PDB file of C-alpha atoms in Angstrom:
ATOM      1  CA  UNK A 535       0.000   0.000   0.000  1.00 63.00           C
ATOM      2  CA  UNK A 536       2.918   2.339   0.595  1.00 64.00           C
ATOM      3  CA  UNK A 537       3.870   1.822  -3.056  1.00 64.00           C
ATOM      4  CA  UNK A 538       0.335   2.787  -4.075  1.00 66.00           C
ATOM      5  CA  UNK A 539       0.487   5.952  -2.001  1.00 71.00           C
ATOM      6  CA  UNK A 540       3.858   6.868  -3.484  1.00 64.00           C
ATOM      7  CA  UNK A 541       2.436   6.457  -6.975  1.00 76.00           C
ATOM      8  CA  UNK A 542      -0.831   8.337  -6.329  1.00 83.00           C
ATOM      9  CA  UNK A 543      -0.139  10.629  -3.418  1.00 91.00           C
ATOM     10  CA  UNK A 544      -3.463  12.452  -3.563  1.00 95.00           C
ATOM     11  CA  UNK A 545      -6.420  10.261  -2.583  1.00 96.00           C
ATOM     12  CA  UNK A 546      -9.900  11.488  -3.560  1.00 97.00           C
ATOM     13  CA  UNK A 547     -12.278  11.183  -0.588  1.00 98.00           C
ATOM     14  CA  UNK A 548     -15.659  10.272  -2.041  1.00 98.00           C
ATOM     15  CA  UNK A 549     -19.055  10.786  -0.381  1.00 97.00           C
ATOM     16  CA  UNK A 550     -21.613   9.383  -2.811  1.00 96.00           C
ATOM     17  CA  UNK A 551     -25.195   8.441  -1.946  1.00 93.00           C
ATOM     18  CA  UNK A 552     -26.148   6.995  -5.333  1.00 96.00           C
ATOM     19  CA  UNK A 553     -24.460   3.758  -6.400  1.00 97.00           C
ATOM     20  CA  UNK A 554     -25.839   4.339  -9.881  1.00 97.00           C
ATOM     21  CA  UNK A 555     -23.301   7.130 -10.349  1.00 98.00           C
ATOM     22  CA  UNK A 556     -20.307   5.041  -9.267  1.00 98.00           C
ATOM     23  CA  UNK A 557     -19.407   3.779 -12.738  1.00 98.00           C
ATOM     24  CA  UNK A 558     -19.275   7.293 -14.187  1.00 98.00           C
ATOM     25  CA  UNK A 559     -17.310   8.540 -11.209  1.00 98.00           C
ATOM     26  CA  UNK A 560     -14.766   5.748 -11.532  1.00 98.00           C
ATOM     27  CA  UNK A 561     -14.361   6.439 -15.231  1.00 98.00           C
ATOM     28  CA  UNK A 562     -13.830  10.153 -14.509  1.00 98.00           C
ATOM     29  CA  UNK A 563     -11.122   9.413 -11.926  1.00 97.00           C
ATOM     30  CA  UNK A 564      -9.292   7.104 -14.312  1.00 96.00           C
ATOM     31  CA  UNK A 565      -9.612   9.558 -17.199  1.00 97.00           C
ATOM     32  CA  UNK A 566      -8.155  12.281 -14.998  1.00 96.00           C
ATOM     33  CA  UNK A 567      -5.117  10.171 -14.158  1.00 94.00           C
ATOM     34  CA  UNK A 568      -6.040   9.672 -10.503  1.00 95.00           C
ATOM     35  CA  UNK A 569      -7.203   6.023 -10.325  1.00 94.00           C
ATOM     36  CA  UNK A 570      -7.547   5.760  -6.557  1.00 95.00           C
ATOM     37  CA  UNK A 571     -10.430   6.568  -4.228  1.00 95.00           C
ATOM     38  CA  UNK A 572     -11.509   6.384  -0.609  1.00 97.00           C
ATOM     39  CA  UNK A 573     -15.241   5.635  -0.623  1.00 98.00           C
ATOM     40  CA  UNK A 574     -16.541   6.801   2.731  1.00 97.00           C
ATOM     41  CA  UNK A 575     -19.046   4.930   4.878  1.00 97.00           C
ATOM     42  CA  UNK A 576     -21.100   8.069   5.484  1.00 95.00           C
ATOM     43  CA  UNK A 577     -24.219   7.141   3.527  1.00 93.00           C
ATOM     44  CA  UNK A 578     -26.558   4.127   3.458  1.00 94.00           C
ATOM     45  CA  UNK A 579     -25.296   3.372  -0.063  1.00 95.00           C
ATOM     46  CA  UNK A 580     -21.621   3.333   0.918  1.00 95.00           C
ATOM     47  CA  UNK A 581     -21.025  -0.412   0.567  1.00 96.00           C
ATOM     48  CA  UNK A 582     -22.841  -0.500  -2.772  1.00 98.00           C
ATOM     49  CA  UNK A 583     -20.855   2.487  -4.042  1.00 98.00           C
ATOM     50  CA  UNK A 584     -17.601   0.858  -2.966  1.00 98.00           C
ATOM     51  CA  UNK A 585     -18.551  -2.404  -4.657  1.00 98.00           C
ATOM     52  CA  UNK A 586     -19.358  -0.691  -7.946  1.00 98.00           C
ATOM     53  CA  UNK A 587     -16.133   1.328  -7.875  1.00 98.00           C
ATOM     54  CA  UNK A 588     -14.110  -1.785  -7.026  1.00 97.00           C
ATOM     55  CA  UNK A 589     -15.472  -3.523 -10.121  1.00 97.00           C
ATOM     56  CA  UNK A 590     -13.431  -1.098 -12.229  1.00 97.00           C
ATOM     57  CA  UNK A 591     -10.119  -2.934 -12.781  1.00 96.00           C
ATOM     58  CA  UNK A 592      -8.276   0.344 -13.298  1.00 95.00           C
ATOM     59  CA  UNK A 593      -9.225   1.721  -9.858  1.00 95.00           C
ATOM     60  CA  UNK A 594      -7.703   1.121  -6.438  1.00 94.00           C
ATOM     61  CA  UNK A 595     -10.563   1.626  -3.997  1.00 96.00           C
ATOM     62  CA  UNK A 596     -10.560   1.715  -0.219  1.00 96.00           C
ATOM     63  CA  UNK A 597     -13.174   2.259   2.445  1.00 98.00           C
ATOM     64  CA  UNK A 598     -13.196   5.451   4.493  1.00 98.00           C
ATOM     65  CA  UNK A 599     -14.890   6.593   7.704  1.00 98.00           C
ATOM     66  CA  UNK A 600     -14.766   3.004   8.967  1.00 98.00           C
ATOM     67  CA  UNK A 601     -15.480   2.998  12.709  1.00 98.00           C
ATOM     68  CA  UNK A 602     -16.483  -0.595  13.543  1.00 98.00           C
ATOM     69  CA  UNK A 603     -15.152  -4.068  12.888  1.00 98.00           C
ATOM     70  CA  UNK A 604     -18.459  -4.908  11.206  1.00 98.00           C
ATOM     71  CA  UNK A 605     -17.838  -2.137   8.670  1.00 98.00           C
ATOM     72  CA  UNK A 606     -14.395  -3.603   7.997  1.00 98.00           C
ATOM     73  CA  UNK A 607     -16.126  -6.854   7.048  1.00 98.00           C
ATOM     74  CA  UNK A 608     -18.559  -4.954   4.813  1.00 98.00           C
ATOM     75  CA  UNK A 609     -15.702  -3.122   3.153  1.00 98.00           C
ATOM     76  CA  UNK A 610     -13.742  -6.331   2.601  1.00 98.00           C
ATOM     77  CA  UNK A 611     -16.775  -8.082   1.126  1.00 98.00           C
ATOM     78  CA  UNK A 612     -17.352  -5.121  -1.212  1.00 98.00           C
ATOM     79  CA  UNK A 613     -13.809  -5.278  -2.575  1.00 97.00           C
ATOM     80  CA  UNK A 614     -11.959  -2.614  -0.575  1.00 97.00           C
ATOM     81  CA  UNK A 615      -8.185  -2.674  -0.976  1.00 95.00           C
ATOM     82  CA  UNK A 616      -7.525  -0.599   2.155  1.00 96.00           C
ATOM     83  CA  UNK A 617      -9.338   0.828   5.178  1.00 97.00           C
ATOM     84  CA  UNK A 618      -9.252   4.365   6.573  1.00 97.00           C
ATOM     85  CA  UNK A 619     -10.731   5.417   9.910  1.00 98.00           C
ATOM     86  CA  UNK A 620     -11.248   8.913  11.322  1.00 98.00           C
ATOM     87  CA  UNK A 621     -10.039   7.719  14.733  1.00 98.00           C
ATOM     88  CA  UNK A 622      -8.009   5.012  16.390  1.00 98.00           C
ATOM     89  CA  UNK A 623     -10.027   1.867  17.074  1.00 98.00           C
ATOM     90  CA  UNK A 624      -8.149  -1.245  18.120  1.00 98.00           C
ATOM     91  CA  UNK A 625     -11.068  -3.334  16.852  1.00 98.00           C
ATOM     92  CA  UNK A 626     -10.949  -1.746  13.398  1.00 98.00           C
ATOM     93  CA  UNK A 627      -7.178  -2.104  13.150  1.00 98.00           C
ATOM     94  CA  UNK A 628      -7.172  -5.698  14.367  1.00 98.00           C
ATOM     95  CA  UNK A 629      -9.949  -6.830  12.050  1.00 98.00           C
ATOM     96  CA  UNK A 630      -8.365  -5.100   9.058  1.00 98.00           C
ATOM     97  CA  UNK A 631      -5.046  -6.795   9.703  1.00 97.00           C
ATOM     98  CA  UNK A 632      -6.766 -10.158  10.180  1.00 98.00           C
ATOM     99  CA  UNK A 633      -8.266  -9.749   6.699  1.00 98.00           C
ATOM    100  CA  UNK A 634      -4.996  -8.599   5.185  1.00 96.00           C
ATOM    101  CA  UNK A 635      -6.215  -5.065   4.531  1.00 96.00           C
ATOM    102  CA  UNK A 636      -3.811  -2.143   4.974  1.00 95.00           C
ATOM    103  CA  UNK A 637      -5.379   0.158   7.553  1.00 97.00           C
ATOM    104  CA  UNK A 638      -4.827   3.839   8.244  1.00 97.00           C
ATOM    105  CA  UNK A 639      -6.323   4.814  11.620  1.00 98.00           C
ATOM    106  CA  UNK A 640      -6.930   8.458  12.417  1.00 98.00           C
ATOM    107  CA  UNK A 641      -4.724  10.233  14.936  1.00 98.00           C
ATOM    108  CA  UNK A 642      -4.537  13.761  16.274  1.00 98.00           C
ATOM    109  CA  UNK A 643      -2.329  13.412  19.378  1.00 98.00           C
ATOM    110  CA  UNK A 644       1.008  11.870  20.359  1.00 98.00           C
ATOM    111  CA  UNK A 645      -0.796   9.356  22.577  1.00 98.00           C
ATOM    112  CA  UNK A 646      -2.829   8.126  19.606  1.00 98.00           C
ATOM    113  CA  UNK A 647       0.316   7.780  17.501  1.00 98.00           C
ATOM    114  CA  UNK A 648       1.903   5.646  20.220  1.00 98.00           C
ATOM    115  CA  UNK A 649      -1.254   3.537  20.429  1.00 98.00           C
ATOM    116  CA  UNK A 650      -1.136   3.007  16.648  1.00 98.00           C
ATOM    117  CA  UNK A 651       2.491   1.913  16.865  1.00 98.00           C
ATOM    118  CA  UNK A 652       1.551  -0.500  19.647  1.00 98.00           C
ATOM    119  CA  UNK A 653      -0.987  -2.032  17.237  1.00 98.00           C
ATOM    120  CA  UNK A 654       1.671  -2.445  14.557  1.00 97.00           C
ATOM    121  CA  UNK A 655       0.667   0.511  12.351  1.00 97.00           C
ATOM    122  CA  UNK A 656       3.212   3.131  11.287  1.00 96.00           C
ATOM    123  CA  UNK A 657       1.255   4.901   8.520  1.00 96.00           C
ATOM    124  CA  UNK A 658      -1.627   6.889   9.996  1.00 97.00           C
ATOM    125  CA  UNK A 659      -4.278   9.348   8.924  1.00 98.00           C
ATOM    126  CA  UNK A 660      -3.831  12.792  10.509  1.00 98.00           C
ATOM    127  CA  UNK A 661      -7.377  14.088  10.932  1.00 98.00           C
ATOM    128  CA  UNK A 662      -8.783  16.673  10.775  1.00 98.00           C
ATOM    129  CA  UNK A 663      -5.526  18.073   9.484  1.00 98.00           C
ATOM    130  CA  UNK A 664      -6.172  21.782   9.077  1.00 98.00           C
ATOM    131  CA  UNK A 665      -8.235  22.044  12.268  1.00 98.00           C
ATOM    132  CA  UNK A 666      -5.386  20.431  14.225  1.00 98.00           C
ATOM    133  CA  UNK A 667      -2.584  22.723  13.138  1.00 98.00           C
ATOM    134  CA  UNK A 668      -1.883  21.403   9.661  1.00 98.00           C
ATOM    135  CA  UNK A 669       1.662  21.029   8.442  1.00 98.00           C
ATOM    136  CA  UNK A 670       3.145  22.648  11.542  1.00 98.00           C
ATOM    137  CA  UNK A 671       1.710  19.856  13.669  1.00 98.00           C
ATOM    138  CA  UNK A 672       2.999  17.179  11.292  1.00 98.00           C
ATOM    139  CA  UNK A 673       6.463  18.694  11.539  1.00 98.00           C
ATOM    140  CA  UNK A 674       6.293  18.457  15.321  1.00 98.00           C
ATOM    141  CA  UNK A 675       5.009  14.875  15.194  1.00 98.00           C
ATOM    142  CA  UNK A 676       7.690  13.888  12.679  1.00 98.00           C
ATOM    143  CA  UNK A 677      10.435  15.091  14.995  1.00 98.00           C
ATOM    144  CA  UNK A 678       9.153  12.899  17.813  1.00 98.00           C
ATOM    145  CA  UNK A 679       8.124   9.931  15.638  1.00 98.00           C
ATOM    146  CA  UNK A 680      10.559   9.674  12.705  1.00 98.00           C
ATOM    147  CA  UNK A 681       9.355   6.150  11.937  1.00 97.00           C
ATOM    148  CA  UNK A 682       5.759   7.274  11.255  1.00 97.00           C
ATOM    149  CA  UNK A 683       4.280   8.402   7.936  1.00 96.00           C
ATOM    150  CA  UNK A 684       1.153  10.550   7.800  1.00 97.00           C
ATOM    151  CA  UNK A 685      -1.825  10.871   5.459  1.00 97.00           C
ATOM    152  CA  UNK A 686      -3.270  14.283   6.386  1.00 98.00           C
ATOM    153  CA  UNK A 687      -6.943  14.698   5.515  1.00 98.00           C
ATOM    154  CA  UNK A 688      -9.521  17.355   6.353  1.00 97.00           C
ATOM    155  CA  UNK A 689      -9.547  20.877   4.983  1.00 97.00           C
ATOM    156  CA  UNK A 690      -6.770  20.272   2.452  1.00 97.00           C
ATOM    157  CA  UNK A 691      -7.154  22.000  -0.900  1.00 96.00           C
ATOM    158  CA  UNK A 692      -5.438  22.014  -4.272  1.00 94.00           C
ATOM    159  CA  UNK A 693      -3.541  25.081  -3.073  1.00 95.00           C
ATOM    160  CA  UNK A 694      -2.236  23.576   0.181  1.00 96.00           C
ATOM    161  CA  UNK A 695      -1.645  19.973  -0.933  1.00 96.00           C
ATOM    162  CA  UNK A 696       1.827  20.608  -2.459  1.00 95.00           C
ATOM    163  CA  UNK A 697       3.204  21.942   0.831  1.00 96.00           C
ATOM    164  CA  UNK A 698       2.074  18.807   2.646  1.00 97.00           C
ATOM    165  CA  UNK A 699       3.411  16.507  -0.060  1.00 95.00           C
ATOM    166  CA  UNK A 700       6.834  18.151   0.065  1.00 95.00           C
ATOM    167  CA  UNK A 701       7.379  17.001   3.643  1.00 97.00           C
ATOM    168  CA  UNK A 702       9.222  13.719   4.076  1.00 95.00           C
ATOM    169  CA  UNK A 703       6.790  12.423   6.715  1.00 97.00           C
ATOM    170  CA  UNK A 704       3.749  12.729   4.450  1.00 96.00           C
ATOM    171  CA  UNK A 705       2.920   9.567   2.509  1.00 94.00           C
ATOM    172  CA  UNK A 706      -0.124  11.071   0.778  1.00 94.00           C
ATOM    173  CA  UNK A 707      -2.960  13.519   1.353  1.00 96.00           C
ATOM    174  CA  UNK A 708      -6.696  12.961   1.247  1.00 97.00           C
ATOM    175  CA  UNK A 709      -8.911  15.574  -0.360  1.00 97.00           C
ATOM    176  CA  UNK A 710     -12.362  16.105  -1.777  1.00 97.00           C
ATOM    177  CA  UNK A 711     -11.966  19.176  -3.973  1.00 97.00           C
ATOM    178  CA  UNK A 712     -11.798  17.038  -7.123  1.00 97.00           C
ATOM    179  CA  UNK A 713     -14.913  15.059  -6.093  1.00 98.00           C
ATOM    180  CA  UNK A 714     -16.830  17.891  -4.446  1.00 97.00           C
ATOM    181  CA  UNK A 715     -20.423  17.015  -3.438  1.00 96.00           C
ATOM    182  CA  UNK A 716     -21.930  19.505  -5.877  1.00 97.00           C
ATOM    183  CA  UNK A 717     -20.050  17.906  -8.782  1.00 98.00           C
ATOM    184  CA  UNK A 718     -21.223  14.417  -7.846  1.00 98.00           C
ATOM    185  CA  UNK A 719     -24.801  15.599  -7.332  1.00 97.00           C
ATOM    186  CA  UNK A 720     -24.822  17.249 -10.764  1.00 97.00           C
ATOM    187  CA  UNK A 721     -23.025  14.375 -12.467  1.00 98.00           C
ATOM    188  CA  UNK A 722     -20.422  16.794 -13.771  1.00 98.00           C
ATOM    189  CA  UNK A 723     -17.900  14.102 -14.684  1.00 98.00           C
ATOM    190  CA  UNK A 724     -16.018  16.364 -17.077  1.00 98.00           C
ATOM    191  CA  UNK A 725     -15.186  18.712 -14.212  1.00 98.00           C
ATOM    192  CA  UNK A 726     -14.200  15.792 -11.971  1.00 98.00           C
ATOM    193  CA  UNK A 727     -11.827  14.613 -14.688  1.00 98.00           C
ATOM    194  CA  UNK A 728     -10.431  18.117 -15.157  1.00 97.00           C
ATOM    195  CA  UNK A 729      -9.808  18.592 -11.438  1.00 96.00           C
ATOM    196  CA  UNK A 730      -8.126  15.197 -11.194  1.00 96.00           C
ATOM    197  CA  UNK A 731      -5.893  16.058 -14.128  1.00 95.00           C
ATOM    198  CA  UNK A 732      -4.974  19.325 -12.404  1.00 93.00           C
ATOM    199  CA  UNK A 733      -4.048  17.688  -9.090  1.00 91.00           C
ATOM    200  CA  UNK A 734      -0.662  19.094  -8.059  1.00 73.00           C
ATOM    201  CA  UNK A 735       2.219  16.871  -9.026  1.00 57.00           C
ATOM    202  CA  UNK A 736       3.896  15.344  -6.017  1.00 41.00           C
ATOM    203  CA  UNK A 737       7.623  14.886  -5.410  1.00 40.00           C
ATOM    204  CA  UNK A 738       8.935  11.413  -6.016  1.00 38.00           C
ATOM    205  CA  UNK A 739      10.198   9.289  -3.130  1.00 33.00           C
ATOM    206  CA  UNK A 740      13.768   9.970  -4.201  1.00 30.00           C
ATOM    207  CA  UNK A 741      13.314  13.731  -4.280  1.00 32.00           C
ATOM    208  CA  UNK A 742      11.886  13.685  -0.760  1.00 28.00           C
ATOM    209  CA  UNK A 743      15.186  12.532   0.701  1.00 31.00           C
ATOM    210  CA  UNK A 744      16.743  15.361   2.646  1.00 30.00           C
ATOM    211  CA  UNK A 745      13.683  17.596   2.577  1.00 28.00           C
ATOM    212  CA  UNK A 746      13.887  19.680   5.772  1.00 29.00           C
ATOM    213  CA  UNK A 747      11.371  19.087   8.560  1.00 27.00           C
TER     214      UNK A 747
END
């Protein structure tokens, strides 16, 4: 999964309440050169949306906003390739690992980072990123936990994503500007594709070596 994040370091965070639109959405992501998505479990249709997206062989699809072990099972059954949680749940992490799913639990404090490490996870979601100090906080965390990589999500935009991606501790960022709710509601797949194509290019793994904290 780390290889996936290095290759596609901006992960679209999708909130879609109509599984019938999933095929068009998946096609728009692929056409825009961003064939990865986090389908969030925020709507009753979440599992169905994830399943439809996962049927696209060109997409790498994970489940987001997973807060229970039962949802991990749902996500796995629907074809999720990874699991993302807004918080740190030992049950979610344990069940994901049992099923062989990479899992990115949410953290916002040093204590939660230590708890994640205790569970065997060293790539974590930093959430909500902007509300918790943004890049400045990641820099502080990275100094104390050099072995941890972060996936900041929450309030990140096309304008701020490059600054996050330039930091060596950031594996990827999650964002919704390219799959904004109004675009999905209107079925504006051309704009989704255009925003994906315009996603800021991210530094390669090699170029990140020696980037100052």
